[in-house]
Coordinates of C-alpha atoms in Angstrom, one line a residue:
M198 CA -20.6 16.7 38.8
Q199 CA -17.1 17.4 40.4
S200 CA -16.5 21.1 40.9
L201 CA -14.2 22.7 38.7
K202 CA -12.2 25.5 39.5
R203 CA -10.6 28.9 38.4
I204 CA -7.0 28.6 37.8
K205 CA -5.0 32.0 36.7
F206 CA -1.7 32.3 35.7
L207 CA 0.6 35.4 36.2
P208 CA 2.3 37.2 33.5
H209 CA 0.6 35.4 31.3
N210 CA -2.7 35.8 31.9
V211 CA -4.4 32.4 31.4
E212 CA -6.8 30.7 32.7
V213 CA -8.0 26.9 32.9
F214 CA -10.4 25.3 34.6
V215 CA -9.9 22.1 36.2
P216 CA -10.6 19.5 38.9
A217 CA -10.0 20.2 42.2
G218 CA -7.8 17.8 43.9
T219 CA -5.1 18.6 40.1
T220 CA -1.5 19.3 40.8
V221 CA -0.4 23.3 39.4
V222 CA 1.7 21.8 37.3
E223 CA -1.1 19.6 35.9
A224 CA -3.1 22.3 35.6
A225 CA 0.0 24.3 33.8
D226 CA 0.1 22.4 31.4
L227 CA -3.8 22.2 30.3
A228 CA -3.1 25.8 29.8
R229 CA 0.0 25.4 27.9
V230 CA 2.0 27.3 30.7
E231 CA 5.6 26.3 30.6
I232 CA 6.7 25.9 34.6
E233 CA 10.4 25.7 35.9
P234 CA 11.3 21.9 34.6
T235 CA 11.6 19.2 37.2
P236 CA 14.6 17.6 37.3
C237 CA 13.1 14.7 39.7
G238 CA 10.4 13.9 36.9
R239 CA 7.8 15.9 39.3
R240 CA 8.2 13.8 42.2
G241 CA 9.1 17.2 44.6
T242 CA 12.3 16.0 45.2
C243 CA 14.5 18.9 43.3
G244 CA 12.6 21.7 44.6
K245 CA 12.6 23.7 41.2
C246 CA 9.1 24.2 40.1
L247 CA 8.6 27.7 42.3
I248 CA 5.4 29.1 41.7
L249 CA 4.0 32.2 44.1
C250 CA 0.2 31.1 44.8
R251 CA -1.8 34.0 46.0
D252 CA -4.0 34.6 48.6
Y253 CA -4.0 30.0 48.9
S254 CA -5.5 28.5 51.9
G255 CA -2.9 25.1 51.3
S256 CA -0.7 24.3 53.8
P257 CA 2.5 23.2 52.7
T258 CA 3.7 19.6 52.2
I259 CA 6.4 17.8 54.0
V260 CA 8.0 18.1 51.3
E261 CA 7.7 22.0 50.5
E262 CA 8.3 22.9 54.3
E263 CA 11.9 20.6 53.5
K264 CA 12.5 22.9 50.3
I265 CA 11.2 26.2 51.0
T266 CA 12.3 28.6 53.9
N267 CA 9.8 29.5 55.8
I268 CA 10.0 32.9 55.2
L269 CA 9.1 32.2 51.4
L270 CA 6.4 29.3 52.9
E271 CA 5.0 32.9 54.1
Q272 CA 5.2 34.4 51.1
G273 CA 3.0 31.8 49.4
W274 CA 5.9 30.1 47.5
R275 CA 5.1 26.4 47.3
L276 CA 6.2 24.1 44.3
A277 CA 4.0 23.5 41.4
C278 CA 4.2 19.9 41.6
Q279 CA 3.3 19.6 45.2
T280 CA 0.5 21.7 45.1
T281 CA -3.1 20.2 44.7
V282 CA -6.0 22.5 43.5
V283 CA -8.9 23.1 46.4
Q284 CA -9.9 26.6 45.2
D285 CA -10.0 29.2 42.8
M286 CA -6.3 30.5 42.4
I287 CA -3.6 33.2 40.6
I288 CA -0.3 31.5 40.3
E289 CA 2.1 33.5 39.3
V290 CA 4.8 31.6 37.4
P291 CA 8.9 33.2 38.1
S292 CA 9.5 34.5 34.7
Q293 CA 11.3 32.0 31.7
A294 CA 14.4 33.2 30.3
A295 CA 14.7 32.5 27.1
G296 CA 17.9 30.6 27.6
K297 CA 21.5 31.0 26.3
L298 CA 21.0 28.1 23.3
I299 CA 24.6 28.7 22.2
K300 CA 24.0 25.0 20.1
D301 CA 22.8 27.6 17.4
L302 CA 26.4 29.0 17.5
L303 CA 28.6 25.3 17.6
S304 CA 27.0 24.1 15.1
R305 CA 28.8 25.8 11.7
P306 CA 30.9 22.9 9.8
I307 CA 34.5 23.4 9.7
K308 CA 34.4 23.0 6.3
A309 CA 31.1 23.3 3.8
I310 CA 30.0 20.2 3.7
E311 CA 29.8 18.6 -0.2
V312 CA 26.6 18.2 -1.4
L313 CA 25.0 15.1 -3.3
P314 CA 21.6 15.4 -3.1
S315 CA 19.5 12.7 -2.3
I316 CA 16.2 15.0 -3.1
I317 CA 16.4 15.2 -7.4
K318 CA 14.0 16.4 -9.6
Y319 CA 13.1 16.2 -12.7
Y320 CA 11.4 18.4 -14.7
I321 CA 9.7 16.8 -17.9
K322 CA 7.6 17.3 -20.7
V323 CA 5.4 14.3 -22.0
A324 CA 4.1 13.9 -25.5
P325 CA 0.0 13.9 -24.8
P326 CA -1.9 10.7 -25.9
T327 CA -3.2 9.8 -29.3
M328 CA -4.8 7.0 -31.2
T329 CA -1.7 5.7 -32.6
D330 CA 0.8 6.5 -29.1
Q331 CA -1.9 5.1 -26.5
R332 CA 0.5 4.6 -23.9
S333 CA -0.9 5.2 -20.4
D334 CA 0.0 8.3 -18.2
W335 CA 3.0 6.7 -16.0
D336 CA 4.6 4.6 -19.1
R337 CA 5.3 8.3 -21.2
V338 CA 7.0 9.9 -17.3
E339 CA 8.5 6.7 -16.8
S340 CA 10.2 7.1 -20.7
M341 CA 11.3 10.5 -20.0
L342 CA 13.2 10.2 -16.7
P343 CA 17.0 8.8 -16.6
D344 CA 16.4 6.3 -14.4
P345 CA 14.1 3.6 -15.4
E346 CA 14.3 2.3 -11.9
V347 CA 12.8 4.7 -10.0
Q348 CA 9.2 3.3 -11.1
Q349 CA 9.6 0.5 -8.3
E350 CA 7.2 0.8 -5.6
L351 CA 5.5 3.8 -6.9
D352 CA 2.8 4.8 -4.6
L353 CA -0.9 4.3 -5.7
N354 CA -1.7 8.0 -4.6
L355 CA 0.2 9.5 -6.8
L356 CA -1.0 7.4 -9.6
R357 CA -4.7 8.0 -8.7
E358 CA -3.4 12.2 -9.2
L359 CA -1.8 11.6 -12.4
P360 CA -4.6 11.8 -15.1
E361 CA -5.4 15.2 -13.9
L362 CA -2.6 16.5 -13.4
V363 CA -0.6 16.3 -16.7
R364 CA -4.3 17.4 -18.6
N365 CA -4.4 20.3 -16.3
N366 CA -0.6 21.4 -16.9
N367 CA -0.3 21.2 -20.6
Y368 CA 1.9 17.6 -19.9
E369 CA 4.3 19.4 -17.9
I370 CA 5.3 18.4 -14.2
T371 CA 8.2 17.7 -12.1
V372 CA 9.2 14.1 -10.5
V373 CA 10.5 14.1 -7.3
T374 CA 12.9 11.4 -6.2
Y375 CA 14.5 10.7 -2.8
K376 CA 17.6 8.4 -2.9
G377 CA 15.7 6.9 -6.4
K378 CA 12.0 6.3 -6.0
V379 CA 9.7 9.0 -6.9
I380 CA 7.4 10.7 -3.8
S381 CA 6.2 12.6 -5.6
L382 CA 4.8 14.6 -8.8
E383 CA 4.4 18.5 -8.9
A384 CA 2.6 20.5 -11.5
G385 CA 5.5 22.7 -13.4
D386 CA 9.1 23.0 -13.0
T387 CA 9.9 22.8 -9.7
T388 CA 13.5 22.3 -9.7
S389 CA 14.8 25.0 -8.4
V390 CA 12.8 24.5 -5.5
G391 CA 14.2 22.3 -2.6
Y392 CA 14.7 22.5 0.8
G393 CA 15.6 20.3 4.4
C394 CA 16.3 20.1 7.5
A395 CA 18.6 18.9 9.8
I396 CA 17.4 18.3 13.5
D397 CA 19.2 17.8 16.7
I398 CA 16.4 16.4 19.6
G399 CA 18.6 16.4 23.0
T400 CA 17.2 15.7 25.8
T401 CA 17.4 19.4 27.0
T402 CA 17.2 21.4 24.0
I403 CA 16.1 20.9 20.4
I404 CA 18.0 22.9 17.1
C405 CA 16.7 22.8 14.3
S406 CA 18.5 24.3 10.9
L407 CA 17.1 25.0 6.8
H408 CA 19.1 24.4 4.0
D409 CA 18.9 24.9 0.7
L410 CA 19.3 21.2 -0.4
Y411 CA 21.2 21.8 -3.7
T412 CA 23.3 24.4 -2.5
G413 CA 23.7 23.2 1.0
Q414 CA 23.5 26.8 2.2
E415 CA 22.2 27.4 6.1
I416 CA 18.8 29.5 5.2
S417 CA 17.7 30.2 8.8
V418 CA 17.9 28.8 11.8
A419 CA 16.0 27.8 15.8
S420 CA 16.5 26.1 19.0
A421 CA 14.1 25.6 21.7
F422 CA 14.3 24.0 25.2
N423 CA 13.1 19.9 24.7
P424 CA 10.0 20.3 26.3
Q425 CA 9.8 16.6 28.0
R426 CA 11.9 17.8 30.2
T427 CA 9.1 18.8 32.4
Y428 CA 8.8 15.1 33.2
G429 CA 12.8 15.0 34.3
A430 CA 16.1 16.6 33.3
D431 CA 17.7 12.5 32.2
V432 CA 16.4 9.9 30.6
L433 CA 15.5 7.4 33.0
S434 CA 13.1 9.8 34.0
R435 CA 11.4 10.5 31.3
I436 CA 11.3 6.6 30.2
D437 CA 9.8 6.0 33.9
F438 CA 7.4 8.7 33.1
S439 CA 6.4 6.9 30.0
R440 CA 5.6 3.7 31.4
K441 CA 1.6 4.7 32.9
D442 CA -1.5 4.6 30.0
G443 CA -1.5 7.1 27.6
N444 CA 2.2 8.7 28.9
L445 CA 4.2 7.8 25.7
E446 CA 1.9 9.2 23.5
K447 CA 2.4 12.6 25.7
L448 CA 6.0 13.0 25.6
Q449 CA 5.4 12.1 21.6
N450 CA 2.8 14.5 21.3
L451 CA 5.0 16.7 22.8
I452 CA 8.2 16.4 20.9
V453 CA 6.5 16.4 17.6
G454 CA 4.6 19.7 18.5
Q455 CA 8.2 21.7 19.1
V456 CA 9.9 20.2 16.3
N457 CA 7.1 21.5 13.8
T458 CA 7.2 24.8 15.8
L459 CA 10.6 25.0 15.3
I460 CA 10.1 24.5 11.1
E461 CA 7.1 26.9 11.3
K462 CA 10.0 29.4 12.4
V463 CA 12.3 29.0 10.3
I464 CA 10.5 28.7 7.2
E465 CA 8.6 32.5 8.6
S466 CA 12.0 33.9 8.9
S467 CA 13.2 32.4 5.6
G468 CA 10.0 33.4 3.7
I469 CA 9.2 29.2 2.1
S470 CA 6.4 27.5 2.3
C471 CA 6.1 24.2 4.2
S472 CA 5.6 22.5 1.5
D473 CA 9.1 23.6 0.0
I474 CA 11.0 20.8 2.9
Y475 CA 10.9 17.7 1.8
L476 CA 13.2 16.2 3.8
I477 CA 14.1 16.7 7.8
S478 CA 17.4 14.8 9.2
V479 CA 16.8 13.6 12.6
V480 CA 20.2 12.4 15.5
G481 CA 19.4 11.9 18.5
N482 CA 20.0 9.6 21.7
T483 CA 18.2 6.4 21.4
T484 CA 15.5 7.4 24.2
M485 CA 14.7 10.9 22.5
Q486 CA 14.3 9.0 18.9
H487 CA 12.1 6.6 20.1
L488 CA 9.6 8.8 21.9
F489 CA 9.7 10.8 18.6
L490 CA 8.7 7.8 16.7
G491 CA 6.6 6.9 19.5
L492 CA 8.2 3.8 20.0
P493 CA 8.0 1.8 23.8
V494 CA 11.4 2.6 25.6
R495 CA 10.7 1.1 28.6
Y496 CA 13.0 -1.8 28.1
I497 CA 15.8 0.2 27.3
A498 CA 16.2 1.2 31.4
T499 CA 16.5 -2.3 32.6
P500 CA 18.9 -4.8 31.3
P501 CA 19.8 -6.0 29.3
F502 CA 19.1 -2.4 27.9
V503 CA 17.4 -3.2 24.5
G504 CA 15.5 -0.7 22.2
T505 CA 12.9 -1.3 20.1
L506 CA 14.7 -0.2 16.4
Y507 CA 18.7 0.7 16.1
T508 CA 18.7 0.7 12.5
G509 CA 19.2 4.3 10.7
L510 CA 15.4 4.4 8.5
S511 CA 13.3 7.0 6.6
F512 CA 9.5 7.3 7.4
N513 CA 7.0 9.7 5.7
S514 CA 6.4 12.7 7.4
Q515 CA 3.0 12.2 7.2
D516 CA 2.8 9.4 9.7
L517 CA 5.0 11.2 12.1
G518 CA 2.8 14.7 12.2
I519 CA 5.6 16.8 11.0
K520 CA 4.2 19.7 9.0
I521 CA 6.3 19.6 5.9
N522 CA 5.8 18.8 2.4
K523 CA 2.9 16.2 2.7
R524 CA 5.2 13.7 0.6
G525 CA 8.2 14.8 2.5
K526 CA 10.7 12.3 4.3
V527 CA 12.1 12.5 8.0
A528 CA 15.6 10.1 8.1
F529 CA 17.0 9.0 11.1
L530 CA 20.5 8.0 11.9
P531 CA 21.5 4.4 13.5
N532 CA 21.7 3.7 17.1
V533 CA 24.6 1.5 19.0
A534 CA 23.1 0.5 21.6
G535 CA 20.2 1.6 24.6
Y536 CA 22.9 4.4 26.1
V537 CA 24.5 4.7 22.8
G538 CA 22.5 6.9 20.0
A539 CA 23.1 8.3 17.1
D540 CA 23.9 11.6 18.4
I541 CA 27.6 10.1 19.1
V542 CA 26.9 8.4 15.8
A543 CA 26.5 11.1 14.0
G544 CA 29.6 13.5 16.3
V545 CA 31.8 10.4 15.0
L546 CA 30.9 11.2 11.5
A547 CA 31.1 15.1 11.9
T548 CA 34.7 14.5 13.1
G549 CA 35.9 12.0 10.9
A550 CA 37.0 9.9 13.6
Y551 CA 36.5 6.8 12.4
N552 CA 39.1 7.7 9.9
Y553 CA 41.4 8.6 12.2
D554 CA 44.3 6.3 11.8
A555 CA 46.3 7.5 15.3
P556 CA 44.4 7.0 18.5
C557 CA 41.8 9.9 19.6
I558 CA 38.6 10.2 21.7
L559 CA 35.4 12.1 21.6
I560 CA 33.4 12.1 24.4
D561 CA 29.6 14.0 24.4
V562 CA 29.1 15.4 27.8
G563 CA 25.3 15.5 28.2
T564 CA 22.5 14.1 30.7
N565 CA 24.7 10.5 29.6
A566 CA 28.3 11.2 28.7
E567 CA 28.9 9.0 25.6
I568 CA 32.5 8.0 24.4
V569 CA 33.8 6.9 21.3
L570 CA 37.4 5.7 20.9
A571 CA 39.1 5.2 17.5
A572 CA 42.8 3.7 17.0
H573 CA 44.3 2.2 13.5
G574 CA 40.8 1.1 11.9
R575 CA 38.7 0.2 15.2
L576 CA 36.3 1.6 17.2
Y577 CA 34.8 0.6 20.8
A578 CA 32.2 3.5 22.5
C579 CA 30.5 3.1 25.5
S580 CA 27.8 5.6 27.7
A581 CA 29.1 6.5 30.8
A582 CA 26.1 7.4 33.5
A583 CA 26.8 11.4 34.2
G584 CA 23.5 12.6 35.1
P585 CA 22.4 15.7 34.8
A586 CA 24.3 17.7 37.4
F587 CA 26.7 19.5 34.1
E588 CA 23.6 20.7 33.2
G589 CA 22.6 22.1 36.3
A590 CA 19.9 19.5 37.7
N591 CA 20.2 17.3 40.6
I592 CA 23.0 20.3 41.8
C593 CA 21.2 22.5 44.8
Y594 CA 21.7 25.6 43.1
G595 CA 22.0 24.1 39.7
M596 CA 20.5 26.1 36.3
R597 CA 21.0 25.6 32.5
A598 CA 22.9 28.1 30.7
E599 CA 20.5 31.3 30.8
T600 CA 20.2 35.0 32.4
G601 CA 21.3 35.2 35.4
A602 CA 23.6 31.7 35.6
I603 CA 27.2 32.1 36.8
D604 CA 29.0 30.3 34.0
Q605 CA 32.6 31.2 35.3
V606 CA 34.8 31.3 37.9
W607 CA 38.2 32.8 38.7
L608 CA 40.7 33.7 41.6
E609 CA 41.6 36.9 41.4
D610 CA 44.4 38.5 43.9
G611 CA 43.3 36.1 46.6
M612 CA 39.4 36.3 45.8
L613 CA 36.8 34.1 44.0
H614 CA 35.2 36.1 41.1
Y615 CA 32.5 35.4 38.5
H616 CA 30.2 36.5 35.8
V617 CA 26.6 36.3 35.2
I618 CA 25.1 35.6 32.0
G619 CA 23.1 38.2 31.0
E620 CA 25.2 40.7 33.9
V621 CA 22.4 40.1 36.2
P622 CA 22.4 39.2 39.5
A623 CA 23.3 35.7 40.1
L624 CA 20.3 33.2 40.6
G625 CA 22.4 29.6 40.4
L626 CA 25.5 27.6 39.2
C627 CA 25.4 26.5 35.7
G628 CA 27.9 23.7 34.2
S629 CA 30.9 25.8 33.6
G630 CA 30.4 27.8 36.3
L631 CA 30.0 24.3 38.7
V632 CA 33.2 23.1 36.9
D633 CA 35.1 26.7 37.3
V634 CA 34.2 27.3 40.9
I635 CA 34.9 23.3 42.4
A636 CA 38.2 23.4 40.3
V637 CA 39.3 26.9 42.6
L638 CA 38.2 25.8 45.6
L639 CA 40.6 22.1 44.9
G640 CA 43.5 24.4 43.7
L641 CA 43.2 26.4 47.5
G642 CA 42.8 23.1 48.7
I643 CA 39.0 23.6 50.5
I644 CA 38.2 20.5 48.4
D645 CA 40.7 18.1 49.2
S646 CA 41.3 15.2 47.1
S647 CA 38.9 12.4 48.6
G648 CA 35.7 15.5 47.6
R649 CA 35.7 16.8 51.3
L650 CA 34.3 20.6 51.7
L651 CA 36.5 21.7 54.4
S652 CA 35.3 23.7 57.0
S653 CA 36.3 27.2 57.9
E654 CA 38.4 27.0 60.6
E655 CA 40.5 23.9 59.0
A656 CA 40.6 26.6 55.8
I657 CA 41.8 29.9 57.8
P658 CA 45.4 28.3 57.7
L659 CA 45.0 27.7 53.8
V660 CA 43.1 30.7 52.6
G661 CA 42.9 33.3 55.3
E662 CA 40.0 34.4 57.2
K663 CA 37.7 36.3 54.0
L664 CA 38.0 33.5 52.4
A665 CA 37.4 31.3 55.2
E666 CA 33.7 32.9 56.0
S667 CA 32.1 31.9 53.1
L668 CA 32.0 28.2 54.2
F669 CA 29.0 27.4 56.4
E670 CA 27.5 24.2 58.6
S671 CA 24.1 24.4 57.9
D672 CA 21.3 20.9 58.8
D673 CA 21.8 20.1 54.6
G674 CA 25.3 19.9 54.9
D675 CA 28.2 22.0 54.7
E676 CA 28.4 24.9 51.8
F677 CA 31.1 27.2 50.2
I678 CA 28.5 30.5 49.4
L679 CA 29.5 32.5 46.3
V680 CA 27.1 34.7 46.3
K681 CA 24.7 36.4 49.2
N682 CA 22.0 39.2 47.7
S683 CA 20.0 38.9 50.5
E684 CA 18.5 36.8 53.3
C685 CA 16.4 34.3 51.2
Q686 CA 18.6 34.7 48.2
K687 CA 22.1 33.2 48.0
V688 CA 24.0 30.6 45.2
S689 CA 26.6 28.2 46.7
L690 CA 28.8 24.9 46.3
T691 CA 27.3 22.2 49.2
Q692 CA 29.0 19.0 50.2
R693 CA 26.0 17.5 47.9
D694 CA 27.3 19.4 44.4
I695 CA 30.3 18.3 45.1
R696 CA 30.1 14.6 45.0
Q697 CA 27.1 14.9 42.2
V698 CA 29.8 15.9 40.3
Q699 CA 32.8 13.1 42.0
L700 CA 29.4 11.0 40.5
A701 CA 29.4 11.8 36.7
K702 CA 33.2 12.5 36.0
G703 CA 34.4 9.4 37.9
A704 CA 31.5 7.5 35.6
I705 CA 33.6 9.0 33.0
L706 CA 36.9 8.8 34.3
A707 CA 35.9 4.9 33.8
G708 CA 34.6 4.7 31.0
I709 CA 37.9 6.0 29.5
R710 CA 39.8 3.8 31.2
I711 CA 38.2 0.8 30.4
M712 CA 37.8 1.9 26.5
I713 CA 41.7 2.3 26.5
K714 CA 42.5 -0.7 28.3
E715 CA 40.4 -2.7 25.7
M716 CA 42.2 -1.8 23.3
S717 CA 45.5 -2.3 24.6
L718 CA 46.5 1.6 24.4
N719 CA 47.9 4.1 27.2
I720 CA 46.2 7.0 27.9
E721 CA 49.5 8.5 26.4
D722 CA 48.7 7.1 23.2
I723 CA 45.6 9.8 22.9
E724 CA 46.8 12.2 20.0
Q725 CA 43.2 13.8 19.7
F726 CA 40.8 14.5 22.4
N727 CA 37.8 15.7 21.2
I728 CA 34.5 17.2 23.1
A729 CA 31.5 17.8 21.8
G730 CA 28.2 19.1 22.9
S731 CA 27.1 23.1 23.8
F732 CA 28.2 21.5 27.4
G733 CA 31.7 21.0 26.3
N734 CA 32.9 23.6 24.2
V735 CA 32.3 26.0 27.0
L736 CA 34.5 24.1 29.3
D737 CA 37.9 26.0 30.6
K738 CA 40.3 22.7 29.2
K739 CA 42.3 23.2 32.6
N740 CA 40.1 23.4 34.8
A741 CA 37.9 20.2 33.4
Q742 CA 40.9 18.8 33.7
A743 CA 41.4 19.5 37.4
V744 CA 38.4 17.6 38.3
G745 CA 39.1 15.1 36.3
L746 CA 36.8 14.9 33.0
I747 CA 40.0 15.6 30.3
P748 CA 42.7 12.7 32.0
A749 CA 45.5 14.0 33.2
A750 CA 48.0 12.8 31.6
I751 CA 46.7 14.1 28.1
P752 CA 48.4 17.4 27.0
L753 CA 46.3 20.0 26.3
S754 CA 46.7 21.1 22.8
K755 CA 45.4 18.0 21.7
V756 CA 42.0 18.5 23.6
K757 CA 39.6 20.3 20.8
Y758 CA 36.5 21.4 20.6
A759 CA 34.4 20.0 18.2
G760 CA 31.4 22.3 18.1
N761 CA 28.0 20.5 18.2
S762 CA 28.7 17.1 16.0
A763 CA 25.9 16.2 16.7
H764 CA 24.2 18.6 14.7
I765 CA 26.8 18.7 12.3
G766 CA 26.2 14.9 11.3
A767 CA 22.4 15.3 10.1
Q768 CA 23.3 18.2 8.3
M769 CA 25.6 16.1 6.3
N770 CA 23.0 13.2 6.5
L771 CA 20.5 15.5 5.3
L772 CA 22.8 17.0 2.2
R773 CA 24.4 13.8 1.0
A774 CA 23.3 11.0 -0.1
D775 CA 26.1 8.6 0.9
T776 CA 26.0 9.4 4.3
E777 CA 23.6 6.0 5.0
E778 CA 26.1 4.1 3.5
I779 CA 29.0 5.2 5.6
V780 CA 27.2 5.1 9.0
N781 CA 25.9 1.7 8.5
S782 CA 29.4 0.1 7.9
L783 CA 30.2 2.1 10.9
V784 CA 27.9 1.2 13.0
K785 CA 28.7 -2.7 12.3
N786 CA 32.2 -1.6 13.1
I787 CA 31.7 0.4 16.7
K788 CA 32.5 -2.6 19.3
Y789 CA 30.2 -1.5 22.9
L790 CA 30.9 -1.8 26.0
E791 CA 28.1 -2.3 28.5
L792 CA 30.4 -0.5 32.0
S793 CA 28.1 -2.1 34.5
D794 CA 28.6 -5.5 32.9
R795 CA 32.6 -5.0 33.7
S796 CA 34.2 -6.9 36.8
D797 CA 36.4 -3.4 36.2
F798 CA 34.1 -0.9 36.3
T799 CA 33.8 -0.3 40.0
E800 CA 37.4 -0.9 40.6
E801 CA 38.0 1.9 37.8
F802 CA 35.1 3.7 38.9
T803 CA 35.9 4.0 42.4
N804 CA 39.0 5.2 41.7
A805 CA 38.4 7.8 39.8
M806 CA 36.0 9.9 41.5
F807 CA 39.1 10.9 43.6
F808 CA 40.6 14.1 42.9
A809 CA 43.8 13.5 43.7
D810 CA 43.1 10.6 41.6
C811 CA 43.4 12.5 38.1
A812 CA 46.9 11.7 36.9
E813 CA 47.1 9.2 34.8

């Protein structure tokens, strides 16, 4: 029998017993202890999952020696995905900040959503049967309903419950319908009670808002990080992880569990019961929706990039393990393609872009950048493989927008200044800070038009010795040090980081140019440039344009922040019964462009990577 080792995680004071040979990150999974996510999908290449092993006798791996300084290795710091359990261990996990989940604040519609409920309740008092009136129980109920069509596809279990339900409640019941079909029968008059949740399942963040289905009022909101991110920062990493036996189910259980936790939070703060929630409206990119449904995703990652389901459908909450009313519904907006999902469809719905006559662009910059161009009743969509750089992944000192992250950088009196979330010592760069510092260094000439970081000697004539002394050459490449708190702690921008941003913004800009060309437009024709998503809405417009995320030919006055348009679209789908018809028509009208299949993409992408080529 294989011996078990005792692992204790601090500061959680949680213990778990695992077989020798288990990795620390696997032990943390069993103990339900959250370790910093690994954007690399637990391959060890990102060096993010740092842990402190007390009195650990194991030698560091080659990967750990590459990613961790000798000083920290001597102190016992290791990578959770690389360290193997060979003894009883005490492991200290760096504190996880709750995060600056700004999606909460970006999910308010510009104007109130006019409610057209899809959940409708009918309170009826049925005449008891008599010897002269021997109609069936259901015939009596049906005769009291205003719409005779609701009896179609009636649930057999409801019929089984009906006889006792009416007789035990003085023949007074409430019939609950969803889009004209009976989904539940309830004792007494419950017509005043009806709630639903709008849920945006992002690759990084999940947000859940609770609404009154009849007034539209937002009752409560909660958000959390997507627990799947520990298996990779982007969808490709998670798709790759899902291929192994049992992992698809693991990813589904993670997301369903987190959704249930968020539902618990919103109902706890509002004082209602989970049985009062009848409808969940879900949006997410194609991969996220597939994983939530437990559908295979492996074929999304390989040409021709096909998913299992694109149509927007509704499912029974019990079938998905969602803890709301036992006969509640979970509704999904449709996807367009493998990499253009329901989140961007929700964004088009929320912004009303499909109704625009003048050309407009909607772009949601996340781990994938989804772009829609609408003009004169036509819609084009594409997905640009921007990667997770703007969410802090694959960046040397990158991190999420949470406590300790530099989120703003600016030049003042010839020196760089920065702001740190939480007003604490800087730990890293989040996406907006990354864009800011590159824009500032471009303006100073420290980064040239090709994206090359100048050496200290080259920079002195341009910016003087004070700024130039922040430039260093190391074995890992050139870097510009923003912060140096100690010998072991610094925050810098590396040459590799700049290349990651160039790859991301190059893909986005190339996608925009190809769609504009396909629609026979010029960039100057664009009347509105909508930026959606939590990252996009904290960007400094001028700096975003300087690095090429916004085409130079578009006046900044035409650039609008669209908020968390995906979640707003989910709210609209929750509160309006007619959105299904609208989005189905919308999706049929969207022409999807697969950039990787375009002969002109490589040239456009190469040109778009240069900072000098930001001008149109």
